[in-house]
């Protein structure tokens, strides 16, 4: 994997692939195809298959404070380690040599989990660190973006070692991956030179917390979540993520998200408060993990009605409802589209209505034709 000039991670072919390798890539890569079939007892057109929907937080106050939302994801990881259900966790944290960038990290202690807590809104590639672990005796919990987990599930179908070494697969809602340039722009907006940054956080330390940077001289600066994500990072999200059918962790055992509070008009508010995570168990294994983590006191959580998610996550709702239109826009521009099956595309488009679908199609076609080279 190499970093491009515009700050994304892309695979680079270093030698010719044979037919079997090309077939394996086509079977595993979630960028090419994805299906939303689920063994879960309930299915929602927007939020997919699920067992439980809950709102909750880590009962460890330090973890809750350090984490992105309520720390429920980190609390689950710590509980899995402490109860020896896994030996280690493979997730993503800041690169100490390049603090705006991300690296895959292995956690084995509470200190590691706290260090890796909170979201890293930039390119990450935890899957690139899977193959080297497949012959190790350790068992891992895997944390990745929804596409990472979908890829891992696909991989498990052709390599049984995946489920032995990575029996637990966790994810979070994902609005898309911004380029590294996004993080640089956030730092510049703080009035700091990206080259001088010694430590950088996208959020956490409160909910939603701030993006914060410390330079080599010890000076610090910060930016609110609304400014960093809303004004800067969201503008750097790559096109592929905007036509993603799964920003909601459909393939995960449990998926975590922000359980944003909403105002009188039903819109999310980002006033600082104690963190709350949204939790959805998607497999029966995930459901039993979640109920045990709650019963053993690692997470405090209460059941939440599925209808509460839409006002918390308007961006995810919009993308799901406009997806068919966006894909039609790519077809109009003569570009290929991923193969999506059982992902409620038509049903969601009907809810969006004809006008929104046509608008999404024309907008996408126009952007694809204008920036064809980066929209392939
Ligand atoms: C790119 C991106 C987009 C997101 N979009 C949304 C969204 O649209 N809606 C929403 O509700 N939530 C979104 N989130 C998730 C959200 O920010 C929180 O992670 C989620 O609410 C869980 O919070 P928590 O406190 O339970 O997790 P924490 O306890 O803070 O744990 C976070 C875990 O995620 C891992 N992690 C962080 N960044 C990455 C990464 N880039 N790749 C792989 N692993 C990572 C960490 O190592 C840690 O284990 C996004 C996160 C990312 C990284």
Tab-separated table of C-alpha atoms and ligand atoms in Angstrom:
chain	number	residue	atom	x	y	z
A	1	UNK	CA	0.000	0.000	0.000
A	2	UNK	CA	1.361	3.438	-0.851
A	3	UNK	CA	0.356	6.962	0.065
A	4	UNK	CA	-0.629	9.072	-2.939
A	5	UNK	CA	0.161	12.774	-3.397
A	6	UNK	CA	-3.410	13.661	-2.426
A	7	UNK	CA	-3.019	11.779	0.870
A	8	UNK	CA	-4.898	8.503	0.351
A	9	UNK	CA	-3.665	4.918	0.697
A	10	UNK	CA	-3.811	2.900	-2.510
A	11	UNK	CA	-2.661	-0.611	-3.428
A	12	UNK	CA	0.274	-0.744	-5.814
A	13	UNK	CA	0.875	-3.833	-7.916
A	14	UNK	CA	4.537	-4.765	-7.600
A	15	UNK	CA	4.415	-7.849	-9.804
A	16	UNK	CA	2.027	-9.459	-12.238
A	17	UNK	CA	-0.854	-11.250	-10.515
A	18	UNK	CA	-1.883	-14.682	-11.689
A	19	UNK	CA	-5.487	-15.693	-12.351
A	20	UNK	CA	-6.044	-17.247	-8.901
A	21	UNK	CA	-4.707	-14.151	-7.166
A	22	UNK	CA	-6.936	-11.891	-9.255
A	23	UNK	CA	-9.923	-14.099	-8.463
A	24	UNK	CA	-9.113	-14.048	-4.721
A	25	UNK	CA	-8.904	-10.253	-4.775
A	26	UNK	CA	-12.239	-10.014	-6.582
A	27	UNK	CA	-13.828	-12.309	-3.972
A	28	UNK	CA	-12.406	-10.463	-0.968
A	29	UNK	CA	-12.358	-6.779	-1.954
A	30	UNK	CA	-15.461	-5.052	-0.524
A	31	UNK	CA	-14.892	-2.185	-2.951
A	32	UNK	CA	-15.988	-4.399	-5.836
A	33	UNK	CA	-18.993	-6.168	-4.403
A	34	UNK	CA	-20.998	-6.387	-1.236
A	35	UNK	CA	-24.180	-8.045	-0.056
A	36	UNK	CA	-26.286	-7.224	2.948
A	37	UNK	CA	-27.750	-10.653	3.714
A	38	UNK	CA	-27.921	-11.195	7.437
A	39	UNK	CA	-28.761	-13.981	9.887
A	40	UNK	CA	-30.186	-11.414	12.329
A	41	UNK	CA	-33.828	-11.658	13.432
A	42	UNK	CA	-34.675	-8.032	12.526
A	43	UNK	CA	-33.892	-6.004	9.412
A	44	UNK	CA	-34.396	-2.294	8.855
A	45	UNK	CA	-34.220	-0.782	5.362
A	46	UNK	CA	-31.731	1.884	6.520
A	47	UNK	CA	-29.889	0.194	9.368
A	48	UNK	CA	-29.668	-3.414	8.161
A	49	UNK	CA	-29.890	-6.658	10.131
A	50	UNK	CA	-29.667	-6.489	13.909
A	51	UNK	CA	-30.338	-8.264	17.197
A	52	UNK	CA	-30.160	-5.372	19.692
A	53	UNK	CA	-29.990	-1.596	19.464
A	54	UNK	CA	-28.715	0.138	22.594
A	55	UNK	CA	-27.359	3.422	23.868
A	56	UNK	CA	-24.558	3.177	26.389
A	57	UNK	CA	-21.108	4.012	27.624
A	58	UNK	CA	-18.022	2.589	29.268
A	59	UNK	CA	-18.369	2.252	33.046
A	60	UNK	CA	-14.647	3.109	33.238
A	61	UNK	CA	-14.765	6.950	33.455
A	62	UNK	CA	-11.251	7.422	32.026
A	63	UNK	CA	-12.082	5.282	29.010
A	64	UNK	CA	-15.387	7.103	28.497
A	65	UNK	CA	-13.576	10.464	28.592
A	66	UNK	CA	-10.700	9.503	26.284
A	67	UNK	CA	-12.890	7.755	23.706
A	68	UNK	CA	-14.670	9.156	20.659
A	69	UNK	CA	-18.230	8.885	21.952
A	70	UNK	CA	-19.147	6.858	25.059
A	71	UNK	CA	-16.140	4.539	24.915
A	72	UNK	CA	-18.386	1.487	24.534
A	73	UNK	CA	-16.100	0.107	21.820
A	74	UNK	CA	-12.942	0.466	23.921
A	75	UNK	CA	-14.788	-0.909	26.974
A	76	UNK	CA	-15.764	-4.003	24.961
A	77	UNK	CA	-12.144	-4.461	23.853
A	78	UNK	CA	-10.792	-4.103	27.395
A	79	UNK	CA	-13.407	-6.540	28.731
A	80	UNK	CA	-12.474	-9.057	26.000
A	81	UNK	CA	-8.807	-8.799	27.027
A	82	UNK	CA	-9.448	-8.933	30.777
A	83	UNK	CA	-11.740	-11.951	30.488
A	84	UNK	CA	-9.144	-13.624	28.209
A	85	UNK	CA	-11.597	-14.137	25.353
A	86	UNK	CA	-8.844	-12.729	23.136
A	87	UNK	CA	-5.097	-12.307	23.620
A	88	UNK	CA	-4.861	-9.019	21.767
A	89	UNK	CA	-6.682	-6.384	19.750
A	90	UNK	CA	-5.771	-5.229	16.239
A	91	UNK	CA	-6.990	-1.658	15.708
A	92	UNK	CA	-5.714	1.720	14.506
A	93	UNK	CA	-3.990	4.599	16.267
A	94	UNK	CA	-1.779	7.607	15.584
A	95	UNK	CA	1.566	7.065	13.876
A	96	UNK	CA	4.161	8.320	16.379
A	97	UNK	CA	6.573	9.227	13.538
A	98	UNK	CA	3.903	11.099	11.572
A	99	UNK	CA	1.237	12.116	14.116
A	100	UNK	CA	-1.390	13.164	11.559
A	101	UNK	CA	-1.282	9.720	9.940
A	102	UNK	CA	-2.517	6.337	11.212
A	103	UNK	CA	-0.947	2.962	11.808
A	104	UNK	CA	-2.378	-0.408	12.754
A	105	UNK	CA	-1.685	-1.205	16.401
A	106	UNK	CA	-1.810	-4.278	18.618
A	107	UNK	CA	-3.185	-3.685	22.126
A	108	UNK	CA	-2.727	-6.057	25.051
A	109	UNK	CA	-3.248	-3.834	28.107
A	110	UNK	CA	-5.651	-1.186	29.423
A	111	UNK	CA	-2.984	1.435	28.716
A	112	UNK	CA	-2.788	0.341	25.060
A	113	UNK	CA	-6.588	0.467	24.713
A	114	UNK	CA	-6.689	3.998	26.162
A	115	UNK	CA	-3.865	5.100	23.824
A	116	UNK	CA	-5.742	3.782	20.785
A	117	UNK	CA	-9.200	5.098	21.830
A	118	UNK	CA	-11.032	7.741	19.750
A	119	UNK	CA	-11.528	8.075	16.026
A	120	UNK	CA	-8.776	8.661	13.498
A	121	UNK	CA	-10.397	10.457	10.563
A	122	UNK	CA	-7.810	9.565	7.972
A	123	UNK	CA	-6.674	6.673	5.797
A	124	UNK	CA	-6.036	3.427	7.681
A	125	UNK	CA	-5.269	-0.118	6.570
A	126	UNK	CA	-5.676	-2.627	9.412
A	127	UNK	CA	-6.274	-5.428	6.861
A	128	UNK	CA	-2.681	-5.125	5.666
A	129	UNK	CA	-1.612	-6.459	9.089
A	130	UNK	CA	-3.799	-9.552	9.100
A	131	UNK	CA	-1.860	-11.986	6.874
A	132	UNK	CA	1.302	-11.869	8.982
A	133	UNK	CA	-0.704	-12.965	12.058
A	134	UNK	CA	-2.490	-15.950	10.555
A	135	UNK	CA	0.046	-18.491	11.787
A	136	UNK	CA	0.369	-17.011	15.282
A	137	UNK	CA	-1.210	-18.772	18.285
A	138	UNK	CA	-2.797	-15.492	19.540
A	139	UNK	CA	-6.493	-14.765	19.065
A	140	UNK	CA	-7.447	-11.186	18.211
A	141	UNK	CA	-10.427	-8.872	18.287
A	142	UNK	CA	-10.356	-6.914	15.030
A	143	UNK	CA	-11.526	-3.278	14.852
A	144	UNK	CA	-11.884	-1.651	11.469
A	145	UNK	CA	-14.034	0.480	9.226
A	146	UNK	CA	-17.157	-1.265	7.870
A	147	UNK	CA	-15.299	-1.993	4.597
A	148	UNK	CA	-12.367	-3.522	6.521
A	149	UNK	CA	-14.719	-5.857	8.380
A	150	UNK	CA	-16.639	-6.733	5.206
A	151	UNK	CA	-13.294	-7.582	3.575
A	152	UNK	CA	-12.273	-9.709	6.560
A	153	UNK	CA	-15.572	-11.640	6.397
A	154	UNK	CA	-15.070	-12.255	2.664
A	155	UNK	CA	-11.498	-13.382	3.331
A	156	UNK	CA	-12.754	-15.825	6.006
A	157	UNK	CA	-14.739	-17.608	3.273
A	158	UNK	CA	-11.543	-18.577	1.457
A	159	UNK	CA	-9.166	-18.914	4.442
A	160	UNK	CA	-10.453	-20.667	7.611
A	161	UNK	CA	-7.548	-19.278	9.655
A	162	UNK	CA	-9.236	-15.840	9.639
A	163	UNK	CA	-12.048	-16.902	11.988
A	164	UNK	CA	-9.634	-18.825	14.223
A	165	UNK	CA	-7.219	-15.907	14.639
A	166	UNK	CA	-9.794	-13.070	14.400
A	167	UNK	CA	-12.936	-14.573	15.969
A	168	UNK	CA	-14.362	-11.160	16.974
A	169	UNK	CA	-14.990	-8.446	14.377
A	170	UNK	CA	-16.046	-4.989	15.536
A	171	UNK	CA	-16.729	-1.817	13.610
A	172	UNK	CA	-18.147	1.696	13.809
A	173	UNK	CA	-20.439	3.792	11.628
A	174	UNK	CA	-18.287	5.479	9.001
A	175	UNK	CA	-19.130	8.610	7.022
A	176	UNK	CA	-16.070	7.993	4.850
A	177	UNK	CA	-12.315	8.384	4.912
A	178	UNK	CA	-10.868	11.881	4.525
A	179	UNK	CA	-7.401	12.241	2.982
A	180	UNK	CA	-4.348	13.072	5.061
A	181	UNK	CA	-4.594	16.542	3.538
A	182	UNK	CA	-7.776	16.935	5.612
A	183	UNK	CA	-5.790	16.542	8.855
A	184	UNK	CA	-3.158	18.996	7.564
A	185	UNK	CA	-5.899	21.541	6.807
A	186	UNK	CA	-7.348	21.085	10.314
A	187	UNK	CA	-3.934	21.836	11.829
A	188	UNK	CA	-3.447	24.863	9.589
A	189	UNK	CA	-6.850	26.166	10.586
A	190	UNK	CA	-5.662	25.918	14.214
A	191	UNK	CA	-2.849	28.293	13.220
A	192	UNK	CA	-0.136	25.629	13.449
A	193	UNK	CA	2.255	24.295	10.825
A	194	UNK	CA	1.501	20.599	10.136
A	195	UNK	CA	5.254	19.910	9.960
A	196	UNK	CA	5.695	21.056	13.587
A	197	UNK	CA	3.039	18.751	15.063
A	198	UNK	CA	4.294	16.301	17.705
A	199	UNK	CA	0.887	14.915	18.829
A	200	UNK	CA	-2.526	15.098	17.176
A	201	UNK	CA	-6.011	13.901	18.095
A	202	UNK	CA	-9.087	14.147	15.888
A	203	UNK	CA	-11.486	14.098	18.874
A	204	UNK	CA	-12.164	12.440	22.248
A	205	UNK	CA	-11.409	13.762	25.767
A	206	UNK	CA	-15.051	14.716	26.117
A	207	UNK	CA	-17.942	14.216	23.698
A	208	UNK	CA	-17.487	15.163	20.974
A	209	UNK	CA	-14.286	16.733	22.324
A	210	UNK	CA	-11.987	18.777	20.113
A	211	UNK	CA	-9.407	18.129	17.435
A	212	UNK	CA	-6.181	19.021	19.244
A	213	UNK	CA	-2.522	19.373	18.366
A	214	UNK	CA	0.673	19.890	20.367
A	215	UNK	CA	3.759	21.150	18.526
A	216	UNK	CA	7.391	20.251	19.190
A	217	UNK	CA	7.824	23.334	21.363
A	218	UNK	CA	4.910	22.232	23.592
A	219	UNK	CA	2.384	24.820	22.314
A	220	UNK	CA	-1.136	23.456	21.884
A	221	UNK	CA	-4.160	24.386	19.792
A	222	UNK	CA	-7.616	22.984	19.201
A	223	UNK	CA	-10.659	23.141	16.950
A	224	UNK	CA	-14.260	22.179	17.707
A	225	UNK	CA	-15.698	18.949	16.276
A	226	UNK	CA	-18.146	20.918	14.140
A	227	UNK	CA	-15.328	22.939	12.575
A	228	UNK	CA	-12.850	20.075	12.180
A	229	UNK	CA	-15.235	17.422	10.862
A	230	UNK	CA	-18.045	19.621	9.499
A	231	UNK	CA	-16.014	22.374	7.815
A	232	UNK	CA	-12.773	20.617	6.903
A	233	UNK	CA	-12.503	16.812	7.083
A	234	UNK	CA	-15.891	15.982	5.543
A	235	UNK	CA	-14.843	17.968	2.435
A	236	UNK	CA	-11.844	15.642	2.000
A	237	UNK	CA	-13.813	12.358	2.013
A	238	UNK	CA	-12.944	10.258	-1.039
A	239	UNK	CA	-15.547	9.700	-3.749
A	240	UNK	CA	-15.625	5.894	-3.248
A	241	UNK	CA	-16.921	6.389	0.278
A	242	UNK	CA	-19.758	8.581	-1.044
A	243	UNK	CA	-21.099	5.620	-3.028
A	244	UNK	CA	-20.615	3.154	-0.157
A	245	UNK	CA	-23.648	1.029	0.696
A	246	UNK	CA	-22.280	0.136	4.118
A	247	UNK	CA	-21.239	3.015	6.344
A	248	UNK	CA	-23.002	1.139	9.135
A	249	UNK	CA	-20.899	-1.966	9.794
A	250	UNK	CA	-23.268	-4.572	8.363
A	251	UNK	CA	-20.655	-7.345	8.575
A	252	UNK	CA	-19.559	-6.668	12.173
A	253	UNK	CA	-20.514	-8.693	15.242
A	254	UNK	CA	-21.186	-5.388	17.009
A	255	UNK	CA	-21.104	-1.903	15.486
A	256	UNK	CA	-20.671	1.317	17.469
A	257	UNK	CA	-21.577	4.921	16.633
A	258	UNK	CA	-22.317	8.307	18.138
A	259	UNK	CA	-25.690	8.420	19.883
A	260	UNK	CA	-26.002	12.152	19.216
A	261	UNK	CA	-28.646	14.068	21.173
A	262	UNK	CA	-31.120	15.907	18.961
A	263	UNK	CA	-32.723	19.361	19.168
A	264	UNK	CA	-36.427	20.238	18.977
A	265	UNK	CA	-36.247	20.096	15.164
A	266	UNK	CA	-34.822	16.546	15.358
A	267	UNK	CA	-31.296	17.496	14.271
A	268	UNK	CA	-28.148	16.272	16.064
A	269	UNK	CA	-26.539	18.715	18.482
A	270	UNK	CA	-22.859	18.730	19.321
A	271	UNK	CA	-22.894	20.485	22.697
A	272	UNK	CA	-20.203	19.052	24.996
A	273	UNK	CA	-21.525	16.379	27.395
A	274	UNK	CA	-20.678	12.916	28.779
A	275	UNK	CA	-20.196	10.513	25.893
A	276	UNK	CA	-22.878	8.141	24.661
A	277	UNK	CA	-22.347	5.406	22.098
A	278	UNK	CA	-24.947	3.749	19.931
A	279	UNK	CA	-24.486	-0.047	19.889
A	280	UNK	CA	-25.987	-2.552	17.449
A	281	UNK	CA	-25.330	-6.280	17.679
A	282	UNK	CA	-25.592	-7.812	14.222
A	283	UNK	CA	-24.760	-11.498	14.808
A	284	UNK	CA	-25.974	-13.870	17.524
A	285	UNK	CA	-22.340	-14.078	18.672
A	286	UNK	CA	-22.207	-10.263	18.908
A	287	UNK	CA	-25.515	-10.231	20.811
A	288	UNK	CA	-24.190	-12.675	23.421
A	289	UNK	CA	-20.916	-10.724	23.746
A	290	UNK	CA	-22.858	-7.513	24.275
A	291	UNK	CA	-25.208	-8.942	26.886
A	292	UNK	CA	-22.252	-10.477	28.777
A	293	UNK	CA	-20.254	-7.219	28.663
A	294	UNK	CA	-23.291	-5.425	30.120
A	295	UNK	CA	-23.993	-8.156	32.711
A	296	UNK	CA	-20.366	-8.077	33.871
A	297	UNK	CA	-20.450	-4.306	34.240
A	298	UNK	CA	-18.039	-3.224	31.485
A	299	UNK	CA	-20.743	-1.244	29.679
A	300	UNK	CA	-23.834	0.543	30.961
A	301	UNK	CA	-26.521	0.415	28.254
A	302	UNK	CA	-30.271	0.601	27.736
A	303	UNK	CA	-32.346	-0.645	24.803
A	304	UNK	CA	-33.104	2.010	22.202
A	305	UNK	CA	-35.783	1.963	19.537
A	306	UNK	CA	-34.418	1.572	15.987
A	307	UNK	CA	-36.428	4.653	14.946
A	308	UNK	CA	-34.155	6.793	17.165
A	309	UNK	CA	-31.159	6.234	14.854
A	310	UNK	CA	-32.335	8.328	11.885
A	311	UNK	CA	-32.317	11.683	13.720
A	312	UNK	CA	-28.942	10.806	15.321
A	313	UNK	CA	-27.383	9.911	11.955
A	314	UNK	CA	-28.872	12.139	9.215
A	315	UNK	CA	-25.739	11.827	7.039
A	316	UNK	CA	-25.912	8.025	6.997
A	317	UNK	CA	-29.667	8.139	6.266
A	318	UNK	CA	-29.106	10.545	3.376
A	319	UNK	CA	-26.350	8.444	1.825
A	320	UNK	CA	-28.413	5.245	2.055
A	321	UNK	CA	-31.453	6.935	0.511
A	322	UNK	CA	-29.524	8.654	-2.305
A	323	UNK	CA	-27.267	5.727	-3.122
A	324	UNK	CA	-29.231	4.414	-6.094
A	325	UNK	CA	-29.232	7.904	-7.615
A	326	UNK	CA	-25.490	8.302	-7.059
A	327	UNK	CA	-24.800	4.936	-8.696
A	328	UNK	CA	-27.042	5.903	-11.632
A	329	UNK	CA	-24.939	9.074	-11.961
A	330	UNK	CA	-21.787	6.997	-12.354
A	331	UNK	CA	-23.451	4.849	-14.990
A	332	UNK	CA	-24.515	8.029	-16.850
A	333	UNK	CA	-20.874	9.172	-16.750
A	334	UNK	CA	-19.751	5.826	-18.180
A	335	UNK	CA	-18.036	4.661	-14.984
A	336	UNK	CA	-18.293	1.215	-13.341
A	337	UNK	CA	-20.315	0.674	-10.168
A	338	UNK	CA	-19.802	-1.812	-7.334
A	339	UNK	CA	-22.051	-4.878	-7.305
A	340	UNK	CA	-24.476	-4.416	-4.396
A	341	UNK	CA	-27.031	-7.077	-3.462
A	342	UNK	CA	-29.655	-7.244	-0.691
A	343	UNK	CA	-28.822	-3.719	0.433
A	344	UNK	CA	-32.328	-2.172	0.065
A	345	UNK	CA	-31.147	0.234	-2.662
A	346	UNK	CA	-34.509	0.386	-4.454
A	347	UNK	CA	-36.536	0.509	-1.257
A	348	UNK	CA	-34.460	3.384	0.083
A	349	UNK	CA	-34.681	5.233	-3.247
A	350	UNK	CA	-38.495	4.929	-3.106
A	351	UNK	CA	-38.397	6.577	0.324
A	352	UNK	CA	-36.119	9.316	-1.032
A	353	UNK	CA	-38.585	9.990	-3.864
A	354	UNK	CA	-38.024	10.429	-7.590
A	355	UNK	CA	-36.826	14.035	-7.480
A	356	UNK	CA	-34.082	13.416	-4.884
A	357	UNK	CA	-32.911	10.338	-6.803
A	358	UNK	CA	-32.725	12.252	-10.093
A	359	UNK	CA	-30.910	15.155	-8.383
A	360	UNK	CA	-28.389	12.736	-6.817
A	361	UNK	CA	-27.840	11.072	-10.211
A	362	UNK	CA	-27.283	14.325	-12.082
A	363	UNK	CA	-25.018	15.767	-9.366
A	364	UNK	CA	-22.871	12.625	-9.312
A	365	UNK	CA	-22.711	12.430	-13.117
A	366	UNK	CA	-21.607	16.082	-13.312
A	367	UNK	CA	-18.868	15.584	-10.671
A	368	UNK	CA	-17.698	12.323	-12.267
A	369	UNK	CA	-17.391	13.952	-15.693
A	370	UNK	CA	-15.545	16.954	-14.267
A	371	UNK	CA	-13.034	14.995	-12.165
A	372	UNK	CA	-13.053	11.786	-14.140
A	373	UNK	CA	-9.472	10.782	-13.313
A	374	UNK	CA	-9.978	10.760	-9.527
A	375	UNK	CA	-13.502	9.321	-9.736
A	376	UNK	CA	-12.633	6.100	-11.580
B	1	LIG	C1	-13.365	7.597	9.333
B	1	LIG	C2	-14.445	7.525	10.404
B	1	LIG	C3	-15.745	7.931	10.116
B	1	LIG	C4	-16.743	7.835	11.095
B	1	LIG	N1	-18.048	8.208	10.786
B	1	LIG	C5	-19.020	8.085	11.714
B	1	LIG	C6	-20.383	8.398	11.428
B	1	LIG	O1	-20.739	8.768	10.311
B	1	LIG	N2	-21.313	8.287	12.424
B	1	LIG	C7	-20.945	7.860	13.672
B	1	LIG	O2	-21.804	7.783	14.538
B	1	LIG	N3	-19.690	7.505	13.960
B	1	LIG	C8	-18.718	7.617	13.016
B	1	LIG	N4	-17.440	7.238	13.328
B	1	LIG	C9	-17.206	6.489	14.562
B	1	LIG	C10	-17.219	7.352	15.793
B	1	LIG	O3	-16.305	8.406	15.601
B	1	LIG	C11	-16.822	6.500	17.016
B	1	LIG	O4	-15.728	5.686	16.708
B	1	LIG	C12	-17.931	5.627	17.454
B	1	LIG	O5	-18.944	6.475	17.931
B	1	LIG	C13	-17.495	4.676	18.566
B	1	LIG	O6	-17.134	5.434	19.652
B	1	LIG	P1	-16.573	4.768	20.968
B	1	LIG	O7	-16.356	5.869	21.974
B	1	LIG	O8	-17.433	3.623	21.369
B	1	LIG	O9	-15.187	4.218	20.406
B	1	LIG	P2	-13.753	4.307	21.076
B	1	LIG	O10	-13.851	3.694	22.419
B	1	LIG	O11	-13.201	5.666	20.965
B	1	LIG	O12	-12.917	3.315	20.147
B	1	LIG	C14	-12.592	3.634	18.829
B	1	LIG	C15	-11.866	2.435	18.239
B	1	LIG	O13	-11.815	2.592	16.834
B	1	LIG	C16	-10.470	2.399	16.373
B	1	LIG	N5	-10.267	3.313	15.250
B	1	LIG	C17	-10.257	4.664	15.267
B	1	LIG	N6	-10.052	5.165	14.041
B	1	LIG	C18	-9.944	4.108	13.223
B	1	LIG	C19	-9.731	3.968	11.827
B	1	LIG	N7	-9.568	5.032	11.011
B	1	LIG	N8	-9.677	2.731	11.290
B	1	LIG	C20	-9.810	1.638	12.083
B	1	LIG	N9	-10.009	1.703	13.436
B	1	LIG	C21	-10.082	2.924	13.981
B	1	LIG	C22	-9.590	2.749	17.563
B	1	LIG	O14	-8.363	2.070	17.499
B	1	LIG	C23	-10.437	2.290	18.743
B	1	LIG	O15	-10.218	0.929	19.003
B	1	LIG	C24	-16.422	7.339	12.376
B	1	LIG	C25	-15.103	6.953	12.665
B	1	LIG	C26	-14.114	7.015	11.688
B	1	LIG	C27	-12.710	6.572	12.028
